[in-house]
Amino acid sequence: MMDKIKEIKQKVIESLPKKVKVKDVEFEGPFLVVYVKNPQELANADIVKKLAKDLRKRIIIRADPKSLKPKEEAEKIIRQIVPEDAKITSIFFDEEYCEVIIEAEKPGVVIGKGGSTFRKILKETGWSPRVVRTPPLKSKTIESIRSYLLSVREERKEILKRIGESINRPILHADKWVRVTFLGGAREVGRSCYLLQTPNSKILVECGINVSGNQPPYLYIPEIQPLDSIDAVVITHAHLDHCGLVPVLFKYGYRGPVYLTPPTRDLMVLLQLDFIEVASREGTTIPYESHWIRTALKHCITLDYGVVTDIAPDVRLTFYNAGHILGSAIAHFHIGEGLYNIAFTGDFKFERTRLFDKAETNFPRLEALIMEATYGGSQDFQPSRKEAEENLIRIVNETISKGGKVLIPAFAVGRSQEVMIVLEEAIRTKKIDEVPVYIDGMIYEATAIHTAYPEYLNAHLRDLIFHQGINPFISESFVRVDSPSKRQEVIDSSEPCVIISTSGMLNGGPVMEYFRALAGDEKNTIVFVGYQAEGTLGRRIQKGWKEVPFTVDGRREVVKVNMRVETVDGFSGHSDRRQLMNYVKALSDKPEKIITVHGEESKCIDLASSIYKTYKIETRAPMNLETIRFI
Amino acid sequence: MMDKIKEIKQKVIESLPKKVKVKDVEFEGPFLVVYVKNPQELANADIVKKLAKDLRKRIIIRADPKSLKPKEEAEKIIRQIVPEDAKITSIFFDEEYCEVIIEAEKPGVVIGKGGSTFRKILKETGWSPRVVRTPPLKSKTIESIRSYLLSVREERKEILKRIGESINRPILHADKWVRVTFLGGAREVGRSCYLLQTPNSKILVECGINVSGNQPPYLYIPEIQPLDSIDAVVITHAHLDHCGLVPVLFKYGYRGPVYLTPPTRDLMVLLQLDFIEVASREGTTIPYESHWIRTALKHCITLDYGVVTDIAPDVRLTFYNAGHILGSAIAHFHIGEGLYNIAFTGDFKFERTRLFDKAETNFPRLEALIMEATYGGSQDFQPSRKEAEENLIRIVNETISKGGKVLIPAFAVGRSQEVMIVLEEAIRTKKIDEVPVYIDGMIYEATAIHTAYPEYLNAHLRDLIFHQGINPFISESFVRVDSPSKRQEVIDSSEPCVIISTSGMLNGGPVMEYFRALAGDEKNTIVFVGYQAEGTLGRRIQKGWKEVPFTVDGRREVVKVNMRVETVDGFSGHSDRRQLMNYVKALSDKPEKIITVHGEESKCIDLASSIYKTYKIETRAPMNLETIRFI
């Protein structure tokens, strides 16, 4: 390894202009950190781009600590350089990384035109600026993640160095093959978990839990034992059926990296903490303690969309927008030097929504696609967004006019924000009377995380927020419910209102209390806007059960369902059958093989068979525990 | 484990008649050994049968060593009891197992009517008799295997005890699934290797080598690492593409049992020793040293056809006749208590041949079949045996009449003996002039092993040997070539003759010398009677190459092929296309799933598709490194 680093240092020196004084190079996870005595000489971004291209590595330039201006002086300079309307809220110096983290309400102003202000800071202070947006809603999750990561930064540096060395280890096996083993999420929805394997590497894509039955994937099979034989874990998005058991991997010995987008990391931590809190409250088995969430967090490496990154000696990962929830990604793997390309869609939406652009179809190369099939059945057509929104508004209006309450169970992450934006606009444009929209459960916190990552929202929403000054998430129509007494008030109030509350399938969360209180009154309406899995209470109510069993404080009771029960299809973050088929057609590179997963058995099989018939692409709908070889 | 043994001892005592005094019980591999103070009370076989049924275990009864007659006295008694015409050739007392091994020319006479003499020996001496046939041809292999196993019998006892404890360990996983990973031999001929896996056990079926390219199966994949995580290795027959790398498993850490039939064990050792000897002579890489063959031998547990045996906590193995070569078996696995039944055909012949009955089709239950597809192509029809024999005899006669020599390259095991029997009968019945039939290479030794296991031959051949006194294998027409000078004599002689020599595909062995010497003369004929794999010299000659490159003593030369080149199809030990299809039809229990392996890619796919179309059975032709789940 020492030789490799020496060799790379030599290459760096050769590639950079002579005047740049390279002090040292070091692996840091998938990145190569170049310590430079005079970083101001690198203020021209093209030099670093050229270096990255020459080395085929992602490069981070850091100043040699000795060449940094003292912190007080540097802060003064920064405040002088940055225009006041950037609204800097805090400046923090990270000595470990020789970085200055500047939190501002308008990060674009800190960066300046073409990065001019940014480069000026680097040149005049020596510190590399990292610019972060001050979110309009305070997210406790983001704050505690940031402060936790700062508190463990020395340990994290060691972890990243170790990961970097592992990624850059020599390739041992000359054999060339690629295969995927399905550990969960094949012919079922929930507990997604796939092992992508080459003779040299093992990548675990997703590690979810079956939320209805708490079933884990087949983590005990020998392909991934010991768990530390895995090179990398890749998470496409934050829903628990995709990442709920990541901490379990660490509990049982994994110590490698977890790759995900920045919003996925934050939402994942939020949902995992909630998951074990709910479990402990309900007395069900907790698969891991909260400190394992922190251990996992220490090993997270965030990657933005479109950034090609080495994650194993023979594997490069690139995330692309999946359009499903905030930060959701299609994970594209380039294996070997041009050997094979395989992408996992995760959950994806091939339609522009209120929040996100439609899923990416443009990949440099693509030989195989592992795609979701939630709505893969031949009859699984969803109404258009427009229709869905009109339906929702109509139902809300009908209920309000009778003086009833509208209960919308929703996942904290995804549908909630989508529905919020629809309702906000409808109220703003007077399509709905001004009634309070109560937000209960984790939805508020999840929304705060959305406001911290506007660059992950679609162009229209960004424009609304940045240029028109309308941030629908912080509209006054939304009222946060953050205590049991407040919740009781909402329930007791005779006023009509809308309540958006978790969980989305009525298998726990504050929505249960609302439902229990509101179900008996036929003035009220429950509106399902998301997928209800088999076995959940949501599915039963949706099916029309008139009495549902409930356990309250250990006592069993039966809740009569007199309220109006409505399902508004079309808000789903999943592609419907037409969108799934169109997605395959729209792909820039026609894959040789498509594998359908993440759908009930019949849907996976139906979609696979339809894709084969329509596009003459080889398809498979494997079972869990099966392995498919690709090359 | 101690508790389990105690519990079993209690059950044994309860199941046996009161007068039987049980001293101890012990696991010995898959068997349960019951030590009894008065074994004569168990001379009635029904009592032991009942015990085996009650315990669902295979039982071995041994005398408590203290109750044994002294050896000299016991030998006298045995010689008195056994009629002289049994022709005892040796008596050996194995104190470890309290057994007396009686080798006789007519073992049936030692056993007596309905086992009467056998039981008398047990009753009067206390020693359990084991009766072994004195083979008419001395096999060095069998002799050295027997003496080696005796020399390590204490170590072997320990090994068997450990294996027994492992088989009887508690079942840990409640999950129920069965899957097979294809490590070699899928869509190819050679390096057969399949991993049968349940949540509780791993069974490796076959561990062969690709003889043309010396390619091993994918033994490095995590499913079978570490190798000692495997519970059992099961070998269907002795050809190297099925068992050539068994010693490598031991070299890299496996220490579990190898299950096979008695003839498979002996032939396997013969072929493995030859394999590494040839490799060392030719200077190619030797995958293991000979002591690893001995280590493997120490772990062999032989099972006869039809005997149901526990080989893992949730797996029972039964071998059935496969009709391919001596001792070849279909391996049938019963998994769980009635959960699933899956059989691996190995190589099989669904036609009665000169040597063997046709492959078994009658299984108690069968849900899945992994079957060979060597001749699975839609055009792969073979002539009948009768036609094949007539062709061979005609070609031999034509060549002899011109004064030429007939060279028949043949596998040492299988085709050689088949052809020998045809030629012997043809000479005996004057269909061919009395010419010498030279046997070179390992064929003689392999034939000797055949004579030691007449019970593995078909009824007609047994009748010929035992009742008509004609043992074709020891006919005077056969002349053994056992030295280079003798070989040179055969080559130099101007007399017509037949030469049967190894290897069967002209990729080594003495056949190379014969071919080099005889190829130039158009009076001579080379007759292929077996499958010629792609890449072998045999295949090239068969294709009609007129010049073939040769390396002799390091010098390269070109051999001109003027001799007549003939292929006589129909002697194959493999089922042809019609037989493969008929076999599926003939199965007593229609399987739900059939997997085709052991055939070129197109043949595996063609056979799978034809079976599906004809019988509406789900089929698959997997690739190496893939895993199929069955339940």
mmCIF file of C-alpha atoms in Angstrom, chain A residues 57-212:
data_model
loop_
_atom_site.group_PDB
_atom_site.id
_atom_site.type_symbol
_atom_site.label_atom_id
_atom_site.label_comp_id
_atom_site.label_asym_id
_atom_site.label_seq_id
_atom_site.Cartn_x
_atom_site.Cartn_y
_atom_site.Cartn_z
ATOM 1 C CA LYS A 57 -9.664 9.432 -9.009
ATOM 2 C CA ARG A 58 -11.753 11.926 -7.114
ATOM 3 C CA ILE A 59 -9.450 14.593 -5.712
ATOM 4 C CA ILE A 60 -9.734 16.750 -2.612
ATOM 5 C CA ILE A 61 -7.202 19.554 -2.293
ATOM 6 C CA ARG A 62 -6.265 20.617 1.208
ATOM 7 C CA ALA A 63 -3.847 23.192 2.426
ATOM 8 C CA ASP A 64 -0.821 22.065 4.344
ATOM 9 C CA PRO A 65 -1.859 23.087 7.900
ATOM 10 C CA LYS A 66 1.245 25.273 8.186
ATOM 11 C CA SER A 67 0.100 27.483 5.352
ATOM 12 C CA LEU A 68 -3.268 28.338 6.967
ATOM 13 C CA LYS A 69 -4.116 31.788 8.301
ATOM 14 C CA PRO A 70 -4.974 31.767 12.035
ATOM 15 C CA LYS A 71 -8.672 31.177 12.606
ATOM 16 C CA GLU A 72 -9.639 34.646 13.920
ATOM 17 C CA GLU A 73 -7.853 36.357 11.078
ATOM 18 C CA ALA A 74 -9.345 33.958 8.522
ATOM 19 C CA GLU A 75 -12.867 34.576 9.815
ATOM 20 C CA LYS A 76 -12.368 38.347 9.494
ATOM 21 C CA ILE A 77 -11.159 37.942 5.916
ATOM 22 C CA ILE A 78 -14.113 35.721 5.037
ATOM 23 C CA ARG A 79 -16.621 38.182 6.449
ATOM 24 C CA GLN A 80 -14.932 40.919 4.432
ATOM 25 C CA ILE A 81 -14.922 38.971 1.201
ATOM 26 C CA VAL A 82 -18.435 37.538 1.310
ATOM 27 C CA PRO A 83 -21.213 40.054 0.435
ATOM 28 C CA GLU A 84 -23.571 40.702 3.313
ATOM 29 C CA ASP A 85 -26.686 39.469 1.504
ATOM 30 C CA ALA A 86 -25.291 35.910 1.647
ATOM 31 C CA LYS A 87 -26.496 36.029 5.265
ATOM 32 C CA ILE A 88 -23.803 33.935 6.910
ATOM 33 C CA THR A 89 -25.247 32.258 10.007
ATOM 34 C CA SER A 90 -22.116 30.510 11.204
ATOM 35 C CA ILE A 91 -18.469 29.898 10.383
ATOM 36 C CA PHE A 92 -16.721 26.810 11.688
ATOM 37 C CA PHE A 93 -13.088 25.811 11.217
ATOM 38 C CA ASP A 94 -12.399 22.086 10.862
ATOM 39 C CA GLU A 95 -8.699 21.783 11.534
ATOM 40 C CA GLU A 96 -8.616 18.075 10.773
ATOM 41 C CA TYR A 97 -9.680 18.636 7.189
ATOM 42 C CA CYS A 98 -8.287 22.199 6.898
ATOM 43 C CA GLU A 99 -11.795 23.227 5.926
ATOM 44 C CA VAL A 100 -13.908 26.202 6.867
ATOM 45 C CA ILE A 101 -17.609 25.395 6.932
ATOM 46 C CA ILE A 102 -19.668 28.455 6.092
ATOM 47 C CA GLU A 103 -23.375 28.188 6.770
ATOM 48 C CA ALA A 104 -25.376 30.806 4.943
ATOM 49 C CA GLU A 105 -28.945 31.419 3.894
ATOM 50 C CA LYS A 106 -27.811 31.998 0.327
ATOM 51 C CA PRO A 107 -24.870 29.698 -0.308
ATOM 52 C CA GLY A 108 -24.769 30.744 -3.936
ATOM 53 C CA VAL A 109 -23.640 34.222 -2.882
ATOM 54 C CA VAL A 110 -20.830 32.748 -0.800
ATOM 55 C CA ILE A 111 -19.653 30.740 -3.784
ATOM 56 C CA GLY A 112 -19.866 33.696 -6.113
ATOM 57 C CA LYS A 113 -20.095 33.807 -9.890
ATOM 58 C CA GLY A 114 -18.288 30.769 -11.304
ATOM 59 C CA GLY A 115 -16.874 30.105 -7.839
ATOM 60 C CA SER A 116 -14.987 33.430 -7.721
ATOM 61 C CA THR A 117 -15.700 34.299 -4.087
ATOM 62 C CA PHE A 118 -15.068 30.698 -3.080
ATOM 63 C CA ARG A 119 -11.632 30.723 -4.699
ATOM 64 C CA LYS A 120 -10.821 34.090 -3.188
ATOM 65 C CA ILE A 121 -11.444 32.669 0.289
ATOM 66 C CA LEU A 122 -9.132 29.751 -0.431
ATOM 67 C CA LYS A 123 -6.466 32.013 -1.830
ATOM 68 C CA GLU A 124 -6.488 34.557 0.970
ATOM 69 C CA THR A 125 -6.971 32.284 3.986
ATOM 70 C CA GLY A 126 -5.572 28.917 2.910
ATOM 71 C CA TRP A 127 -8.693 27.224 4.270
ATOM 72 C CA SER A 128 -10.851 25.246 1.806
ATOM 73 C CA PRO A 129 -14.349 26.627 2.123
ATOM 74 C CA ARG A 130 -17.293 24.233 2.370
ATOM 75 C CA VAL A 131 -20.542 26.099 1.912
ATOM 76 C CA VAL A 132 -23.715 24.811 3.543
ATOM 77 C CA ARG A 133 -27.229 26.162 3.380
ATOM 78 C CA THR A 134 -28.875 27.400 6.563
ATOM 79 C CA PRO A 135 -32.167 25.561 6.361
ATOM 80 C CA PRO A 136 -35.307 27.696 6.850
ATOM 81 C CA LEU A 137 -36.694 25.023 9.166
ATOM 82 C CA LYS A 138 -34.332 23.826 11.859
ATOM 83 C CA SER A 139 -33.763 20.097 11.554
ATOM 84 C CA LYS A 140 -32.714 18.491 14.818
ATOM 85 C CA THR A 141 -31.557 15.460 12.855
ATOM 86 C CA ILE A 142 -29.180 17.414 10.658
ATOM 87 C CA GLU A 143 -27.834 19.363 13.592
ATOM 88 C CA SER A 144 -27.147 16.302 15.649
ATOM 89 C CA ILE A 145 -25.640 14.408 12.699
ATOM 90 C CA ARG A 146 -23.284 17.318 12.002
ATOM 91 C CA SER A 147 -22.213 17.686 15.599
ATOM 92 C CA TYR A 148 -21.814 13.918 16.025
ATOM 93 C CA LEU A 149 -19.616 13.640 12.951
ATOM 94 C CA LEU A 150 -17.487 16.534 14.171
ATOM 95 C CA SER A 151 -17.100 14.871 17.553
ATOM 96 C CA VAL A 152 -15.747 11.665 15.983
ATOM 97 C CA ARG A 153 -13.760 13.239 13.185
ATOM 98 C CA GLU A 154 -10.424 11.734 14.223
ATOM 99 C CA GLU A 155 -11.859 8.239 14.351
ATOM 100 C CA ARG A 156 -13.615 8.944 11.085
ATOM 101 C CA LYS A 157 -10.372 9.966 9.473
ATOM 102 C CA GLU A 158 -8.905 6.580 10.416
ATOM 103 C CA ILE A 159 -11.990 4.803 9.068
ATOM 104 C CA LEU A 160 -11.798 6.675 5.778
ATOM 105 C CA LYS A 161 -8.087 5.937 5.447
ATOM 106 C CA ARG A 162 -8.717 2.227 5.970
ATOM 107 C CA ILE A 163 -11.570 2.262 3.449
ATOM 108 C CA GLY A 164 -9.378 4.126 0.975
ATOM 109 C CA GLU A 165 -6.656 1.528 1.278
ATOM 110 C CA SER A 166 -9.139 -1.269 0.791
ATOM 111 C CA ILE A 167 -10.569 0.346 -2.355
ATOM 112 C CA ASN A 168 -7.089 0.755 -3.754
ATOM 113 C CA ARG A 169 -5.897 -2.778 -2.961
ATOM 114 C CA PRO A 170 -4.572 -4.802 -5.880
ATOM 115 C CA ILE A 171 -6.915 -6.957 -7.964
ATOM 116 C CA LEU A 172 -6.185 -10.584 -7.142
ATOM 117 C CA HIS A 173 -8.494 -12.712 -9.268
ATOM 118 C CA ALA A 174 -8.050 -12.764 -13.013
ATOM 119 C CA ASP A 175 -11.474 -14.389 -13.512
ATOM 120 C CA LYS A 176 -14.124 -12.101 -14.920
ATOM 121 C CA TRP A 177 -17.689 -12.569 -13.814
ATOM 122 C CA VAL A 178 -20.512 -10.575 -12.299
ATOM 123 C CA ARG A 179 -23.398 -12.026 -10.346
ATOM 124 C CA VAL A 180 -26.178 -10.888 -8.048
ATOM 125 C CA THR A 181 -27.655 -12.840 -5.151
ATOM 126 C CA PHE A 182 -31.105 -11.846 -3.961
ATOM 127 C CA LEU A 183 -31.199 -11.771 -0.163
ATOM 128 C CA GLY A 184 -34.546 -10.051 0.165
ATOM 129 C CA GLY A 185 -37.053 -8.046 -1.827
ATOM 130 C CA ALA A 186 -37.308 -10.560 -4.667
ATOM 131 C CA ARG A 187 -40.931 -11.381 -5.477
ATOM 132 C CA GLU A 188 -41.968 -9.334 -2.462
ATOM 133 C CA VAL A 189 -42.127 -5.732 -1.268
ATOM 134 C CA GLY A 190 -39.929 -5.098 1.731
ATOM 135 C CA ARG A 191 -36.510 -6.141 3.065
ATOM 136 C CA SER A 192 -34.713 -5.227 -0.174
ATOM 137 C CA CYS A 193 -31.192 -6.604 -0.151
ATOM 138 C CA TYR A 194 -29.008 -7.630 -3.078
ATOM 139 C CA LEU A 195 -25.430 -8.796 -3.193
ATOM 140 C CA LEU A 196 -23.506 -7.675 -6.266
ATOM 141 C CA GLN A 197 -20.407 -9.803 -6.550
ATOM 142 C CA THR A 198 -17.308 -10.077 -8.713
ATOM 143 C CA PRO A 199 -14.285 -12.330 -8.121
ATOM 144 C CA ASN A 200 -12.713 -9.357 -6.349
ATOM 145 C CA SER A 201 -15.523 -7.509 -4.606
ATOM 146 C CA LYS A 202 -18.787 -7.790 -2.757
ATOM 147 C CA ILE A 203 -21.230 -4.897 -2.777
ATOM 148 C CA LEU A 204 -24.401 -5.082 -0.740
ATOM 149 C CA VAL A 205 -27.131 -2.993 -2.339
ATOM 150 C CA GLU A 206 -29.778 -2.067 0.263
ATOM 151 C CA CYS A 207 -30.363 -3.710 3.610
ATOM 152 C CA GLY A 208 -34.012 -3.241 4.388
ATOM 153 C CA ILE A 209 -36.604 -4.668 6.697
ATOM 154 C CA ASN A 210 -40.045 -5.949 5.916
ATOM 155 C CA VAL A 211 -42.029 -3.322 7.799
ATOM 156 C CA SER A 212 -45.218 -5.340 8.123
#
